[in-house]
């Protein structure tokens, strides 16, 4: 890509964001690996990308149209996983809503984008939040044992907004509970976040996360094959 790529993701907020950042910084300090914290960690779940496009207005409309069909999008955190020996992540058990959100975004964005990723073609996607990457291979076994012993990420969460970035800069966010596309300034507004949290408190229920699940055995086999083929 000749310039900064675009990315569509769910960013984590509040105490959970702080906890995941702390894990990334702790690994970096303990083992002297910096890739996941340079320039700073931003805990997130990638939904599509990185990608390139010269049709940014259409991509924005695609994100808006798809996200307008969703409201509560639950998921669970469930310990750690890894890709090969160079990425360690917090494992996400997605709800059907989160799976469908990603699939619909990919279906709308692929025809108007270039240089998107092989996994954006697959229906079998591993939802995750990276906490260490790239420069960990030489000490992978030690780092893996360390995170398993020291941390136990878990719990019920919601995807509240879908963020589109170019490089590391937020372009806009779709607020799933407010049901509207926010400008960069609106997305960074504390008042808007308070409104989003209030709406979540009104609408969530104890049963929201019952359908969250890990990958089935067949999906795990397919995932391993895709990792071997595409890296």
mmCIF file of C-alpha atoms in Angstrom:
data_model
loop_
_atom_site.group_PDB
_atom_site.id
_atom_site.type_symbol
_atom_site.label_atom_id
_atom_site.label_comp_id
_atom_site.label_asym_id
_atom_site.label_seq_id
_atom_site.Cartn_x
_atom_site.Cartn_y
_atom_site.Cartn_z
ATOM 1 C CA UNK A 1 0.000 0.000 0.000
ATOM 2 C CA UNK A 2 1.413 3.361 -1.010
ATOM 3 C CA UNK A 3 -0.127 5.202 1.933
ATOM 4 C CA UNK A 4 -1.635 4.469 5.324
ATOM 5 C CA UNK A 5 -4.154 1.618 5.065
ATOM 6 C CA UNK A 6 -7.729 1.676 6.300
ATOM 7 C CA UNK A 7 -8.969 -0.591 9.094
ATOM 8 C CA UNK A 8 -12.391 -1.383 10.561
ATOM 9 C CA UNK A 9 -12.376 -2.537 14.164
ATOM 10 C CA UNK A 10 -14.077 -2.660 17.552
ATOM 11 C CA UNK A 11 -12.100 -0.772 20.165
ATOM 12 C CA UNK A 12 -12.222 -1.740 23.827
ATOM 13 C CA UNK A 13 -12.933 0.918 26.441
ATOM 14 C CA UNK A 14 -12.903 1.515 30.175
ATOM 15 C CA UNK A 15 -11.466 -0.926 32.700
ATOM 16 C CA UNK A 16 -11.146 -3.682 30.111
ATOM 17 C CA UNK A 17 -9.077 -1.464 27.853
ATOM 18 C CA UNK A 18 -6.799 -0.634 30.789
ATOM 19 C CA UNK A 19 -6.430 -4.298 31.737
ATOM 20 C CA UNK A 20 -5.473 -5.372 28.218
ATOM 21 C CA UNK A 21 -3.016 -2.507 27.879
ATOM 22 C CA UNK A 22 -1.463 -3.554 31.187
ATOM 23 C CA UNK A 23 -0.961 -7.102 29.865
ATOM 24 C CA UNK A 24 0.772 -5.806 26.720
ATOM 25 C CA UNK A 25 3.032 -3.457 28.710
ATOM 26 C CA UNK A 26 3.824 -6.148 31.269
ATOM 27 C CA UNK A 27 4.954 -8.578 28.545
ATOM 28 C CA UNK A 28 7.011 -5.825 26.937
ATOM 29 C CA UNK A 29 8.719 -4.910 30.211
ATOM 30 C CA UNK A 30 9.320 -8.490 31.307
ATOM 31 C CA UNK A 31 10.835 -9.700 28.041
ATOM 32 C CA UNK A 32 12.065 -6.539 26.322
ATOM 33 C CA UNK A 33 9.729 -6.946 23.324
ATOM 34 C CA UNK A 34 8.292 -3.709 21.996
ATOM 35 C CA UNK A 35 6.323 -4.391 18.818
ATOM 36 C CA UNK A 36 2.906 -4.527 20.502
ATOM 37 C CA UNK A 37 3.445 -1.346 22.529
ATOM 38 C CA UNK A 38 5.232 0.878 20.005
ATOM 39 C CA UNK A 39 4.002 3.577 19.786
ATOM 40 C CA UNK A 40 1.244 2.460 22.204
ATOM 41 C CA UNK A 41 -1.156 -0.457 22.510
ATOM 42 C CA UNK A 42 -4.761 0.074 21.391
ATOM 43 C CA UNK A 43 -6.765 -3.049 22.335
ATOM 44 C CA UNK A 44 -9.190 -3.881 19.524
ATOM 45 C CA UNK A 45 -10.945 -6.600 17.546
ATOM 46 C CA UNK A 46 -10.282 -6.258 13.825
ATOM 47 C CA UNK A 47 -13.413 -6.676 11.680
ATOM 48 C CA UNK A 48 -11.990 -5.894 8.226
ATOM 49 C CA UNK A 49 -8.580 -4.915 6.904
ATOM 50 C CA UNK A 50 -6.096 -3.473 6.690
ATOM 51 C CA UNK A 51 -7.191 -2.523 3.174
ATOM 52 C CA UNK A 52 -6.849 0.198 0.565
ATOM 53 C CA UNK A 53 -9.522 2.008 -1.446
ATOM 54 C CA UNK A 54 -10.010 5.051 -3.628
ATOM 55 C CA UNK A 55 -13.728 4.962 -2.880
ATOM 56 C CA UNK A 56 -13.714 6.222 0.684
ATOM 57 C CA UNK A 57 -17.201 7.751 0.543
ATOM 58 C CA UNK A 58 -18.677 4.424 -0.569
ATOM 59 C CA UNK A 59 -16.744 2.562 2.139
ATOM 60 C CA UNK A 60 -18.115 4.948 4.752
ATOM 61 C CA UNK A 61 -21.656 4.372 3.489
ATOM 62 C CA UNK A 62 -21.109 0.605 3.501
ATOM 63 C CA UNK A 63 -20.064 0.659 7.163
ATOM 64 C CA UNK A 64 -23.048 2.852 8.040
ATOM 65 C CA UNK A 65 -25.549 0.667 6.165
ATOM 66 C CA UNK A 66 -24.301 -2.604 7.638
ATOM 67 C CA UNK A 67 -23.970 -1.345 11.206
ATOM 68 C CA UNK A 68 -27.463 0.186 11.141
ATOM 69 C CA UNK A 69 -28.814 -3.391 11.127
ATOM 70 C CA UNK A 70 -27.267 -4.216 14.530
ATOM 71 C CA UNK A 71 -27.903 -3.169 18.118
ATOM 72 C CA UNK A 72 -26.556 -5.327 20.959
ATOM 73 C CA UNK A 73 -23.463 -7.263 19.825
ATOM 74 C CA UNK A 74 -22.134 -9.414 22.696
ATOM 75 C CA UNK A 75 -18.912 -11.376 22.990
ATOM 76 C CA UNK A 76 -16.870 -13.095 25.691
ATOM 77 C CA UNK A 77 -13.184 -13.062 26.541
ATOM 78 C CA UNK A 78 -11.815 -16.558 27.057
ATOM 79 C CA UNK A 79 -8.125 -16.830 27.910
ATOM 80 C CA UNK A 80 -5.283 -16.768 25.398
ATOM 81 C CA UNK A 81 -4.394 -18.200 22.012
ATOM 82 C CA UNK A 82 -1.602 -17.727 19.503
ATOM 83 C CA UNK A 83 -0.904 -17.626 15.776
ATOM 84 C CA UNK A 84 2.276 -19.519 14.951
ATOM 85 C CA UNK A 85 5.005 -18.335 17.366
ATOM 86 C CA UNK A 86 4.797 -14.608 16.650
ATOM 87 C CA UNK A 87 1.356 -13.490 17.878
ATOM 88 C CA UNK A 88 -0.241 -13.974 21.297
ATOM 89 C CA UNK A 89 -3.821 -12.835 21.687
ATOM 90 C CA UNK A 90 -6.801 -12.809 24.010
ATOM 91 C CA UNK A 91 -9.335 -15.241 22.591
ATOM 92 C CA UNK A 92 -12.819 -13.932 21.763
ATOM 93 C CA UNK A 93 -15.946 -16.078 21.803
ATOM 94 C CA UNK A 94 -18.213 -14.221 19.385
ATOM 95 C CA UNK A 95 -21.977 -14.091 19.413
ATOM 96 C CA UNK A 96 -23.875 -14.801 16.190
ATOM 97 C CA UNK A 97 -24.347 -11.037 15.932
ATOM 98 C CA UNK A 98 -20.604 -10.354 15.969
ATOM 99 C CA UNK A 99 -19.968 -13.076 13.389
ATOM 100 C CA UNK A 100 -22.684 -11.705 11.132
ATOM 101 C CA UNK A 101 -21.491 -8.117 11.554
ATOM 102 C CA UNK A 102 -18.012 -9.066 10.357
ATOM 103 C CA UNK A 103 -19.301 -11.121 7.450
ATOM 104 C CA UNK A 104 -21.653 -8.403 6.230
ATOM 105 C CA UNK A 105 -18.953 -5.745 6.475
ATOM 106 C CA UNK A 106 -16.563 -7.923 4.477
ATOM 107 C CA UNK A 107 -19.184 -8.639 1.829
ATOM 108 C CA UNK A 108 -19.909 -4.924 1.352
ATOM 109 C CA UNK A 109 -16.325 -3.672 1.519
ATOM 110 C CA UNK A 110 -14.472 -6.232 -0.597
ATOM 111 C CA UNK A 111 -15.943 -5.115 -3.960
ATOM 112 C CA UNK A 112 -14.826 -1.497 -3.404
ATOM 113 C CA UNK A 113 -11.448 -2.203 -1.760
ATOM 114 C CA UNK A 114 -8.029 -3.415 -2.838
ATOM 115 C CA UNK A 115 -5.182 -5.153 -1.053
ATOM 116 C CA UNK A 116 -7.404 -6.564 1.672
ATOM 117 C CA UNK A 117 -6.307 -9.603 3.656
ATOM 118 C CA UNK A 118 -6.787 -13.313 2.836
ATOM 119 C CA UNK A 119 -8.692 -13.849 6.082
ATOM 120 C CA UNK A 120 -11.240 -11.216 4.988
ATOM 121 C CA UNK A 121 -12.393 -13.693 2.348
ATOM 122 C CA UNK A 122 -12.927 -16.509 4.847
ATOM 123 C CA UNK A 123 -16.181 -17.187 6.690
ATOM 124 C CA UNK A 124 -14.163 -18.828 9.463
ATOM 125 C CA UNK A 125 -12.458 -15.992 11.269
ATOM 126 C CA UNK A 126 -10.601 -16.109 14.577
ATOM 127 C CA UNK A 127 -11.777 -13.161 16.665
ATOM 128 C CA UNK A 128 -8.957 -11.971 18.898
ATOM 129 C CA UNK A 129 -7.230 -9.064 20.659
ATOM 130 C CA UNK A 130 -3.454 -9.041 20.162
ATOM 131 C CA UNK A 131 -1.245 -8.463 23.224
ATOM 132 C CA UNK A 132 2.190 -9.472 21.835
ATOM 133 C CA UNK A 133 3.453 -9.861 18.279
ATOM 134 C CA UNK A 134 6.265 -9.921 15.714
ATOM 135 C CA UNK A 135 9.370 -9.737 17.916
ATOM 136 C CA UNK A 136 8.487 -12.563 20.330
ATOM 137 C CA UNK A 137 9.532 -15.647 18.333
ATOM 138 C CA UNK A 138 12.895 -16.227 20.016
ATOM 139 C CA UNK A 139 11.302 -16.207 23.461
ATOM 140 C CA UNK A 140 7.873 -17.469 22.523
ATOM 141 C CA UNK A 141 7.753 -20.478 24.849
ATOM 142 C CA UNK A 142 8.805 -18.402 27.854
ATOM 143 C CA UNK A 143 6.373 -15.596 27.018
ATOM 144 C CA UNK A 144 3.524 -18.039 26.407
ATOM 145 C CA UNK A 145 4.092 -19.770 29.748
ATOM 146 C CA UNK A 146 4.298 -16.399 31.470
ATOM 147 C CA UNK A 147 0.995 -15.020 30.186
ATOM 148 C CA UNK A 148 -0.813 -18.278 30.937
ATOM 149 C CA UNK A 149 0.470 -18.226 34.535
ATOM 150 C CA UNK A 150 0.043 -14.505 35.202
ATOM 151 C CA UNK A 151 -3.239 -13.510 33.544
ATOM 152 C CA UNK A 152 -6.726 -14.912 33.027
ATOM 153 C CA UNK A 153 -8.769 -12.619 30.770
ATOM 154 C CA UNK A 154 -12.457 -13.466 30.770
ATOM 155 C CA UNK A 155 -15.921 -12.047 31.114
ATOM 156 C CA UNK A 156 -18.878 -10.722 29.159
ATOM 157 C CA UNK A 157 -18.505 -7.693 26.909
ATOM 158 C CA UNK A 158 -20.273 -5.809 24.106
ATOM 159 C CA UNK A 159 -19.106 -4.271 20.859
ATOM 160 C CA UNK A 160 -20.438 -0.739 21.256
ATOM 161 C CA UNK A 161 -18.942 1.009 18.253
ATOM 162 C CA UNK A 162 -17.405 0.108 14.903
ATOM 163 C CA UNK A 163 -14.407 2.326 14.214
ATOM 164 C CA UNK A 164 -12.885 3.137 10.839
ATOM 165 C CA UNK A 165 -9.269 4.305 10.897
ATOM 166 C CA UNK A 166 -6.671 5.349 8.381
ATOM 167 C CA UNK A 167 -3.299 4.576 9.826
ATOM 168 C CA UNK A 168 -3.848 5.170 13.531
ATOM 169 C CA UNK A 169 -6.273 8.080 13.102
ATOM 170 C CA UNK A 170 -9.998 7.623 13.709
ATOM 171 C CA UNK A 171 -12.030 8.758 10.692
ATOM 172 C CA UNK A 172 -15.489 7.940 12.032
ATOM 173 C CA UNK A 173 -17.331 5.508 14.301
ATOM 174 C CA UNK A 174 -20.734 3.909 14.061
ATOM 175 C CA UNK A 175 -22.381 3.827 17.471
ATOM 176 C CA UNK A 176 -24.491 0.663 17.501
ATOM 177 C CA UNK A 177 -26.651 1.765 20.425
ATOM 178 C CA UNK A 178 -27.167 5.360 19.340
ATOM 179 C CA UNK A 179 -27.720 4.002 15.816
ATOM 180 C CA UNK A 180 -25.773 6.720 14.028
ATOM 181 C CA UNK A 181 -22.437 7.456 12.407
ATOM 182 C CA UNK A 182 -20.230 9.721 14.507
ATOM 183 C CA UNK A 183 -17.622 12.126 13.191
ATOM 184 C CA UNK A 184 -14.134 11.968 14.663
ATOM 185 C CA UNK A 185 -14.932 14.763 17.134
ATOM 186 C CA UNK A 186 -18.215 13.124 18.123
ATOM 187 C CA UNK A 187 -16.476 9.768 18.540
ATOM 188 C CA UNK A 188 -13.962 11.283 20.962
ATOM 189 C CA UNK A 189 -16.635 13.135 22.965
ATOM 190 C CA UNK A 190 -16.974 12.082 26.617
ATOM 191 C CA UNK A 191 -20.644 13.075 26.568
ATOM 192 C CA UNK A 192 -21.300 10.758 23.648
ATOM 193 C CA UNK A 193 -19.607 7.881 25.447
ATOM 194 C CA UNK A 194 -21.755 8.550 28.521
ATOM 195 C CA UNK A 195 -24.850 8.364 26.312
ATOM 196 C CA UNK A 196 -23.686 5.062 24.835
ATOM 197 C CA UNK A 197 -23.082 3.561 28.271
ATOM 198 C CA UNK A 198 -26.511 4.714 29.474
ATOM 199 C CA UNK A 199 -28.173 3.038 26.496
ATOM 200 C CA UNK A 200 -26.250 -0.185 27.166
ATOM 201 C CA UNK A 201 -27.430 -0.206 30.778
ATOM 202 C CA UNK A 202 -31.024 0.165 29.566
ATOM 203 C CA UNK A 203 -30.950 -2.518 26.880
ATOM 204 C CA UNK A 204 -28.662 -5.332 28.007
ATOM 205 C CA UNK A 205 -29.999 -8.463 29.658
ATOM 206 C CA UNK A 206 -28.477 -11.448 31.494
ATOM 207 C CA UNK A 207 -29.196 -13.712 28.512
ATOM 208 C CA UNK A 208 -27.319 -11.709 25.873
ATOM 209 C CA UNK A 209 -24.183 -13.874 25.953
ATOM 210 C CA UNK A 210 -25.733 -17.342 25.963
ATOM 211 C CA UNK A 211 -25.106 -17.846 22.231
ATOM 212 C CA UNK A 212 -21.431 -16.866 22.372
ATOM 213 C CA UNK A 213 -19.233 -19.816 21.535
ATOM 214 C CA UNK A 214 -15.742 -20.797 20.559
ATOM 215 C CA UNK A 215 -14.928 -22.246 17.155
ATOM 216 C CA UNK A 216 -16.270 -25.722 16.499
ATOM 217 C CA UNK A 217 -13.802 -28.541 15.856
ATOM 218 C CA UNK A 218 -14.403 -28.299 12.104
ATOM 219 C CA UNK A 219 -13.876 -24.541 12.159
ATOM 220 C CA UNK A 220 -10.617 -24.993 14.095
ATOM 221 C CA UNK A 221 -9.312 -27.396 11.451
ATOM 222 C CA UNK A 222 -10.255 -24.954 8.702
ATOM 223 C CA UNK A 223 -8.621 -22.123 10.627
ATOM 224 C CA UNK A 224 -5.350 -24.048 11.010
ATOM 225 C CA UNK A 225 -5.337 -24.814 7.305
ATOM 226 C CA UNK A 226 -5.894 -21.138 6.466
ATOM 227 C CA UNK A 227 -3.058 -20.085 8.758
ATOM 228 C CA UNK A 228 -0.756 -22.585 7.049
ATOM 229 C CA UNK A 229 -1.804 -21.375 3.606
ATOM 230 C CA UNK A 230 -1.963 -17.630 4.165
ATOM 231 C CA UNK A 231 0.206 -17.037 7.261
#
